[in-house]
Short mmCIF file of C-alpha atoms and ligand atoms in Angstrom, two decimals:
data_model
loop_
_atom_site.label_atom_id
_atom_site.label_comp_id
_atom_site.label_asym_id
_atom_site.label_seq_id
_atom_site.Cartn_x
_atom_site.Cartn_y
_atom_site.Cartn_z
CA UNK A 171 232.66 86.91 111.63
CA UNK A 172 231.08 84.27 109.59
CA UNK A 173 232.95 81.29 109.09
CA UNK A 174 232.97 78.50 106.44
CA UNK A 175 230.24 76.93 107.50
CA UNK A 176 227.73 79.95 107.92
CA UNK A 177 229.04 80.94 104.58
CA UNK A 178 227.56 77.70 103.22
CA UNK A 179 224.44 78.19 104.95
CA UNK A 180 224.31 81.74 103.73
CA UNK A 181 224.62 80.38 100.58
CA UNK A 182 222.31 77.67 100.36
CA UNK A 183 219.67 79.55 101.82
CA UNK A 184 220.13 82.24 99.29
CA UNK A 185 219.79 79.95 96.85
CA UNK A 186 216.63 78.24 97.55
CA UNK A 187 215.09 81.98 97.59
CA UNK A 188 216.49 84.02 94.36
CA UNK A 189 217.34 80.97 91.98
CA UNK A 190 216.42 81.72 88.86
CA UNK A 191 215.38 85.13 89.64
CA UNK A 192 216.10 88.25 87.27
CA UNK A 193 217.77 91.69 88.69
CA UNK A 194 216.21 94.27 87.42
CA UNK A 195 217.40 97.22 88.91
CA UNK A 196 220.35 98.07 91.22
CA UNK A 197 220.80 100.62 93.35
CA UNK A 198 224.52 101.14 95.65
CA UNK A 199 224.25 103.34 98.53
CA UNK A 200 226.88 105.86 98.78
CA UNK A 201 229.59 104.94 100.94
CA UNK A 202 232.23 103.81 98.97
CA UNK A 203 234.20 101.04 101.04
CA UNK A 204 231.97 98.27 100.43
CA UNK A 205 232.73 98.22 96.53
CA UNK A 206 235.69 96.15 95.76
CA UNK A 207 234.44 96.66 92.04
CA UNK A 208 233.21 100.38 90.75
CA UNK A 209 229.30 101.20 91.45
CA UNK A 210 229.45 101.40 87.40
CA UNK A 211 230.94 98.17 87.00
CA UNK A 212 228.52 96.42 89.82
CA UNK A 213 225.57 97.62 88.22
CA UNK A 214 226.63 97.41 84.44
CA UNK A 215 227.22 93.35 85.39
CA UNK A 216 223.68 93.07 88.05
CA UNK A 217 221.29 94.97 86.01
CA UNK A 218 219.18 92.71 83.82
CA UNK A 219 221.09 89.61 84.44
CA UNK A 220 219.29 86.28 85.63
CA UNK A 221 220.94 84.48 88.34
CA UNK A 222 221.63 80.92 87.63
CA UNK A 223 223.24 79.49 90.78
CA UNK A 224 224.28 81.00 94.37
CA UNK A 225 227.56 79.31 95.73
CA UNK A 226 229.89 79.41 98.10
CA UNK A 227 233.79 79.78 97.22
CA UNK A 228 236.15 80.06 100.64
CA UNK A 229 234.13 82.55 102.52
CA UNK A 230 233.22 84.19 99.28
CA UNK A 231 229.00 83.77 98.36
CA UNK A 232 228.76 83.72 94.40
CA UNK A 233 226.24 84.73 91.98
CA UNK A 234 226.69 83.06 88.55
CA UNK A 235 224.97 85.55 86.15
CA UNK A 236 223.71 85.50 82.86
CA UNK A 237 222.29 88.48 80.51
CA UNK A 238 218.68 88.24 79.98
CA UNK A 239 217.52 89.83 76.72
CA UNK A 240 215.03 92.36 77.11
CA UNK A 241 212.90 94.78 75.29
CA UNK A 242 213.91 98.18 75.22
CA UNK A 243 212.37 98.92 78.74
CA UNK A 244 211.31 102.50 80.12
CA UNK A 245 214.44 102.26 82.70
CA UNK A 246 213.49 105.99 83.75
CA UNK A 247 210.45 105.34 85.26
CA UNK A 248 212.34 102.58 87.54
CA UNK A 249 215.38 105.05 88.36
CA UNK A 250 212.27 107.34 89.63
CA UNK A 251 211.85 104.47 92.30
CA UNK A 252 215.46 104.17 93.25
CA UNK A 253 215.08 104.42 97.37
CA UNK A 254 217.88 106.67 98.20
CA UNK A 255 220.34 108.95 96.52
CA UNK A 256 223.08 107.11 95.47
CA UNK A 257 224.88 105.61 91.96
CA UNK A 258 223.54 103.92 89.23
CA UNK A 259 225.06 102.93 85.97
CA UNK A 260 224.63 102.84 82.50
CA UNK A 261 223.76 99.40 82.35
CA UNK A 262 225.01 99.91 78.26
CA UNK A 263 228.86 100.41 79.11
CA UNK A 264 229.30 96.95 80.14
CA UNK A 265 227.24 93.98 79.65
CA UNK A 266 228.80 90.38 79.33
CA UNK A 267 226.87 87.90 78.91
CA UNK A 268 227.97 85.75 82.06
CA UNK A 269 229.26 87.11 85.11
CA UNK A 270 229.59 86.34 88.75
CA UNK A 271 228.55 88.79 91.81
CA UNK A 272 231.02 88.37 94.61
CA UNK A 273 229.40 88.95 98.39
CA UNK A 274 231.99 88.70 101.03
CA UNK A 275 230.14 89.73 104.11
CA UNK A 276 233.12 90.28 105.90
CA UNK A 277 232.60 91.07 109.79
CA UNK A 278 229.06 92.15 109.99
CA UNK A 279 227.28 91.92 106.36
CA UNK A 280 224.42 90.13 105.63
CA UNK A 281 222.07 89.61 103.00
CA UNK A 282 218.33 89.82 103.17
CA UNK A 283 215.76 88.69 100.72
CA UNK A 284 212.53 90.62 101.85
CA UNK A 285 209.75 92.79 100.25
CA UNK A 286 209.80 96.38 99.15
CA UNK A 287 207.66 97.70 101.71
CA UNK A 288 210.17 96.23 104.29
CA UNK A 289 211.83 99.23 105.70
CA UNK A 290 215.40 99.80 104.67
CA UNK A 291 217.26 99.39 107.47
CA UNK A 292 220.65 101.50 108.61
CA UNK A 293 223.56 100.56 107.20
CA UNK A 294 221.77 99.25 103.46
CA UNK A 295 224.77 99.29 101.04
CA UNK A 296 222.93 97.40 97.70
CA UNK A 297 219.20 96.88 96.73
CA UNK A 298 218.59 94.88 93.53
CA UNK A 299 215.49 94.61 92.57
CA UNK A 300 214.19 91.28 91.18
CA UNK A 301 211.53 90.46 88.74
CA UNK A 302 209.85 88.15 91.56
CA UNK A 303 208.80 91.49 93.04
CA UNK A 304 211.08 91.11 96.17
CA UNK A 305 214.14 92.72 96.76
CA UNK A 306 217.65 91.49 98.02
CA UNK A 307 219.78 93.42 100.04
CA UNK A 308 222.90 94.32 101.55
CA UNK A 309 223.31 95.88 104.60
CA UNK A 310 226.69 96.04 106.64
CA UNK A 311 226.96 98.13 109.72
CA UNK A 312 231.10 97.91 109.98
CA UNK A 313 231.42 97.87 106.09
CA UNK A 314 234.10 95.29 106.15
CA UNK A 315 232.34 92.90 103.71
CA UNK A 316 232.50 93.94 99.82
CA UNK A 317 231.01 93.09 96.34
CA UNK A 318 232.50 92.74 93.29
CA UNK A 319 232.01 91.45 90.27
CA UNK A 320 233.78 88.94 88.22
CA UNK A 321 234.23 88.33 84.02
CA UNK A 322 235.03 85.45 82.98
CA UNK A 323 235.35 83.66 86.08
CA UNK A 324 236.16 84.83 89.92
CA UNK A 325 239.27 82.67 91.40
CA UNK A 326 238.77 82.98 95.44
CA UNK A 327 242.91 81.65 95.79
CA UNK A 328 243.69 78.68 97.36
CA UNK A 329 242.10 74.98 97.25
CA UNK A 330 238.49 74.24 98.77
CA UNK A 331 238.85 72.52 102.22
CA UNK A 332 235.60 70.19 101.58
CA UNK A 333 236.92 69.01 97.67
CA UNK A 334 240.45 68.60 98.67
CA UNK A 335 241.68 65.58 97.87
CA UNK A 336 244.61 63.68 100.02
CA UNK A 337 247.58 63.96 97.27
CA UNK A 338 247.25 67.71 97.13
CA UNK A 339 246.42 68.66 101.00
CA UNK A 340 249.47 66.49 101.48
CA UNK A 341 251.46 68.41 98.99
CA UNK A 342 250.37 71.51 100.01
CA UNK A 343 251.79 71.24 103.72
CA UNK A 344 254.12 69.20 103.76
CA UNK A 345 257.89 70.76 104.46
CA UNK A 346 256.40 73.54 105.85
CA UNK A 347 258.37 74.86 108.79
CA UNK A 348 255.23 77.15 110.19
CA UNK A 349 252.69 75.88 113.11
CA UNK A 350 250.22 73.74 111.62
CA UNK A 351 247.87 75.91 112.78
CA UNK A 352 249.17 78.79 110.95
CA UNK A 353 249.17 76.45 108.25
CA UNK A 354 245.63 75.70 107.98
CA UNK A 355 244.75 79.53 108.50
CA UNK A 356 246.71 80.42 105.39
CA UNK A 357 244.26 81.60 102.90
CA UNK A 358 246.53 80.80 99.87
CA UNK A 359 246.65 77.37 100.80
CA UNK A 360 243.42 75.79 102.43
CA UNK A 361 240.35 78.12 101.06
CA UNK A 362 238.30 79.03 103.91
CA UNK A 363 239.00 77.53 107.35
CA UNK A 364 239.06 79.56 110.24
CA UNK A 365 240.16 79.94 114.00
CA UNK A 366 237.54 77.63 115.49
CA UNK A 367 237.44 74.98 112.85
CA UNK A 368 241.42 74.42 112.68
CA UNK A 369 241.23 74.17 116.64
CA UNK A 370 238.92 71.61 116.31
CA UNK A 371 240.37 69.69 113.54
CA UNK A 372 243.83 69.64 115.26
CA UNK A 373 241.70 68.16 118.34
CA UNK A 374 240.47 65.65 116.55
CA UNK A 375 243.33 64.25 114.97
CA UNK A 376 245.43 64.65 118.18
CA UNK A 377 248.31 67.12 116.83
CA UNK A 378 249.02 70.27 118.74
CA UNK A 379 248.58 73.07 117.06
CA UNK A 380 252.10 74.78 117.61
CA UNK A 381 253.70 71.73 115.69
CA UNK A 382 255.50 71.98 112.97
CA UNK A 383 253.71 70.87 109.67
CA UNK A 384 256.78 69.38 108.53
CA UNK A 385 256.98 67.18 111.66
CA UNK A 386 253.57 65.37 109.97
CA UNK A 387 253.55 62.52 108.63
CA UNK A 388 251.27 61.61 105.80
CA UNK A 389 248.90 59.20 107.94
CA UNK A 390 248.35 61.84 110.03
CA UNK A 391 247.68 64.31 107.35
CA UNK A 392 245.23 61.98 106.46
CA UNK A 393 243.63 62.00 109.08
CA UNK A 394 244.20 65.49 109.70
CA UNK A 395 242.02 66.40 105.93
CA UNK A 396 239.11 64.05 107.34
CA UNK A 397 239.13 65.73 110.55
CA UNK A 398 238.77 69.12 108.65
CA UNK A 399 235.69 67.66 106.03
CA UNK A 400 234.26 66.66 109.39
CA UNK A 401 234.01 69.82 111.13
CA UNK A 402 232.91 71.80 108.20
CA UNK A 403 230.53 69.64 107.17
CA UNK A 404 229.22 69.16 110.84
CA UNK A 405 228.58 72.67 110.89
CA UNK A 406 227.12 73.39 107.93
CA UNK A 407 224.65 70.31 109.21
CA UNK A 408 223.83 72.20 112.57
CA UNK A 409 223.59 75.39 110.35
CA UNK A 410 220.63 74.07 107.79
CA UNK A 411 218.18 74.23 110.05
CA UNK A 412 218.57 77.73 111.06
CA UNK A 413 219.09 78.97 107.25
CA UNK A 414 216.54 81.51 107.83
CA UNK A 415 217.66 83.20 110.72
CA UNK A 416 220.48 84.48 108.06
CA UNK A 417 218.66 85.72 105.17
CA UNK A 418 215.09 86.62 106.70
CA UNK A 419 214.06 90.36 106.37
CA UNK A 420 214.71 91.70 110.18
CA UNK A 421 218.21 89.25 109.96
CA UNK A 422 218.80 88.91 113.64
CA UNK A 423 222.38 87.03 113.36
CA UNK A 424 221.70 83.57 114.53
CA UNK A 425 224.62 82.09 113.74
CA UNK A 426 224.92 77.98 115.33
CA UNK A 427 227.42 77.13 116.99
CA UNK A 428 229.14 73.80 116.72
CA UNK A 429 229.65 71.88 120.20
CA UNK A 430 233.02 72.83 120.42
CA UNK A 431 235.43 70.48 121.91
CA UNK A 432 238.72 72.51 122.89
CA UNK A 433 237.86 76.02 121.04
CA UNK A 434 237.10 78.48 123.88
CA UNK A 435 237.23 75.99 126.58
CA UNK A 436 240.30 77.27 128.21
CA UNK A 437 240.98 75.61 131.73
CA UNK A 438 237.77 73.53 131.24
CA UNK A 439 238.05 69.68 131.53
CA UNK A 440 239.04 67.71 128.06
CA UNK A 441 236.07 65.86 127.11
CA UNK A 442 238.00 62.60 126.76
CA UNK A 443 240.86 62.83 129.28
CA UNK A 444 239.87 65.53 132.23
CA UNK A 445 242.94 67.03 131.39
CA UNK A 446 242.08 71.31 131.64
CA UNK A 447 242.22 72.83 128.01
CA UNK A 448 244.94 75.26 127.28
CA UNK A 449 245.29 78.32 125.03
CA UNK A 450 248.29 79.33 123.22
CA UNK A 451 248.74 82.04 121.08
CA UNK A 452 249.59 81.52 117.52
CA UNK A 453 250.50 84.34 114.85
CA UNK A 454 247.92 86.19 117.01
CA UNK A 455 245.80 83.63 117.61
CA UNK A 456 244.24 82.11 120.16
CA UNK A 457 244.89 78.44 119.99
CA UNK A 458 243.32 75.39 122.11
CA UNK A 459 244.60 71.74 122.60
CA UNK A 460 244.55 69.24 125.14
CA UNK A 461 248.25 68.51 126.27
CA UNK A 462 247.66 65.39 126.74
CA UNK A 463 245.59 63.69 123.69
CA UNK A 464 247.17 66.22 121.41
CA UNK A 465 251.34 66.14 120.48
ZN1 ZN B 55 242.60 65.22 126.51
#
């Protein structure tokens, strides 16, 4: 499952490639899990829009849209090249003139940006195709990501780990009588951060992830926000040089993997204190500390 970090990548990655690109066709593949929004609606918003800026929001990768104007065009002759049965809209019944495209890839989505004659692989949920000539795509085996589309502005919930500022992390947490480590996995709250990088977090600020948030005190939230900027942005570091490995047209998965410290090191030595690693489990998840450097 992609995390925070490989979200970013994603993101920046995709970026670099369709910038400024226009969609000028859409197709949606059958199955209808994938769409959070109707094929109609997806289309209506993607077809003929320009995309301004790709950016991540959580674990959500967004497409800021705008409407391009264009000549009466002979759409017919492009729904002729559509590459599969499947739905297309009337790109007429809704057309604002900004928009966002939501991606959340979920457990096993990815995006490719790759040329027509690339065969469409298995599993190919979206095509658009953009005036650059190329195509970007969404293929999902386990069709747990989904797209949607946004008017007027998509809110993802919660506040963004890496723009958090200490007043309102502080706020946020504090009183709370849940695990800190549930804490930090709670969607509503902290936008974003995962298994892996709240393990690692807690590590570094030496609090044990079963404590209770309300036992914190504000130093140590603190430290506990600049532990979880660290991480993240760590990651996302180790992840920019392997950017392509996401979006390229076979997209073997390649996520990076940071050098974890506790996460997954269960009985293995603490890297400060020799002390073996131990997993708890949390609300269901696994959960690794040091019993010694972390209380
Ligand atoms: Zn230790």
């Amino acid at each position: 499952m992609p995390e925070l970090p490989e979200v970013e990548t994603i993101a920046r990655g995709l970026a670099k490639r369709v910038t400024g690109d226009v969609i000028e066709s859409v197709w949606l593949g059958s199955h209808p899990q994938p769409l959070k929004s109707t094929a109609r609606e997806i289309a209506a918003v993607l077809d003929g829009s320009r995309i301004v800026e790709v950016r991540r929001m959580g674990k959500h990768i967004v497409f800021d849209l705008e409407r391009v104007e264009r000549a009466p065009s002979p759409a017919k002759s492009r729904e002729s090249k559509k590459p599969r049965k499947g739905s297309r809209a009337n790109p007429e019944i809704l057309s604002p003139t900004q928009a966002q495209w939501i991606v959340h890839l979920g457990m096993t989505g990815r995006l490719q940006v790759c040329e027509p004659q690339n065969e469409v692989l298995k599993h190919t949920h979206a095509i658009l195709k953009l005036a650059s000539g190329r195509e970007l795509r969404f293929v999902d085996p386990r069709r747990f990501g989904r797209l949607s589309v946004a008017i007027g502005g998509f809110d993802a919930g919660g506040i963004e780990p890496l723009e958090a500022g200490e007043e309102a992390f502080v706020a946020m947490f504090r009183g709370r009588k849940t695990p800190i480590k549930s804490a930090l996995l709670n969607q509503k709250l902290l936008r974003g951060v995962g298994n892996i990088y709240a393990d690692e977090s807690l590590f570094r600020t030496g609090i044990r992830p079963r404590r209770r948030a309300s036992t914190i005190n504000r130093d140590q939230f603190s430290r506990l926000l600049a532990s979880v900027k660290e991480v993240l942005n760590e990651a996302i570091v180790a992840g920019g040089s392997s950017i392509s490995d996401y979006v390229d047209a076979d997209g073997e998965e390649g996520f990076f993997q940071l050098q974890h410290r506790v996460y997954g090191r269960e009985g293995e030595p603490c890297l400060i204190c020799k002390t073996p690693i131990k997993r708890i489990v949390i609300a269901g998840r696994s959960s690794h500390y040091c019993p010694k450097c972390q209380k």
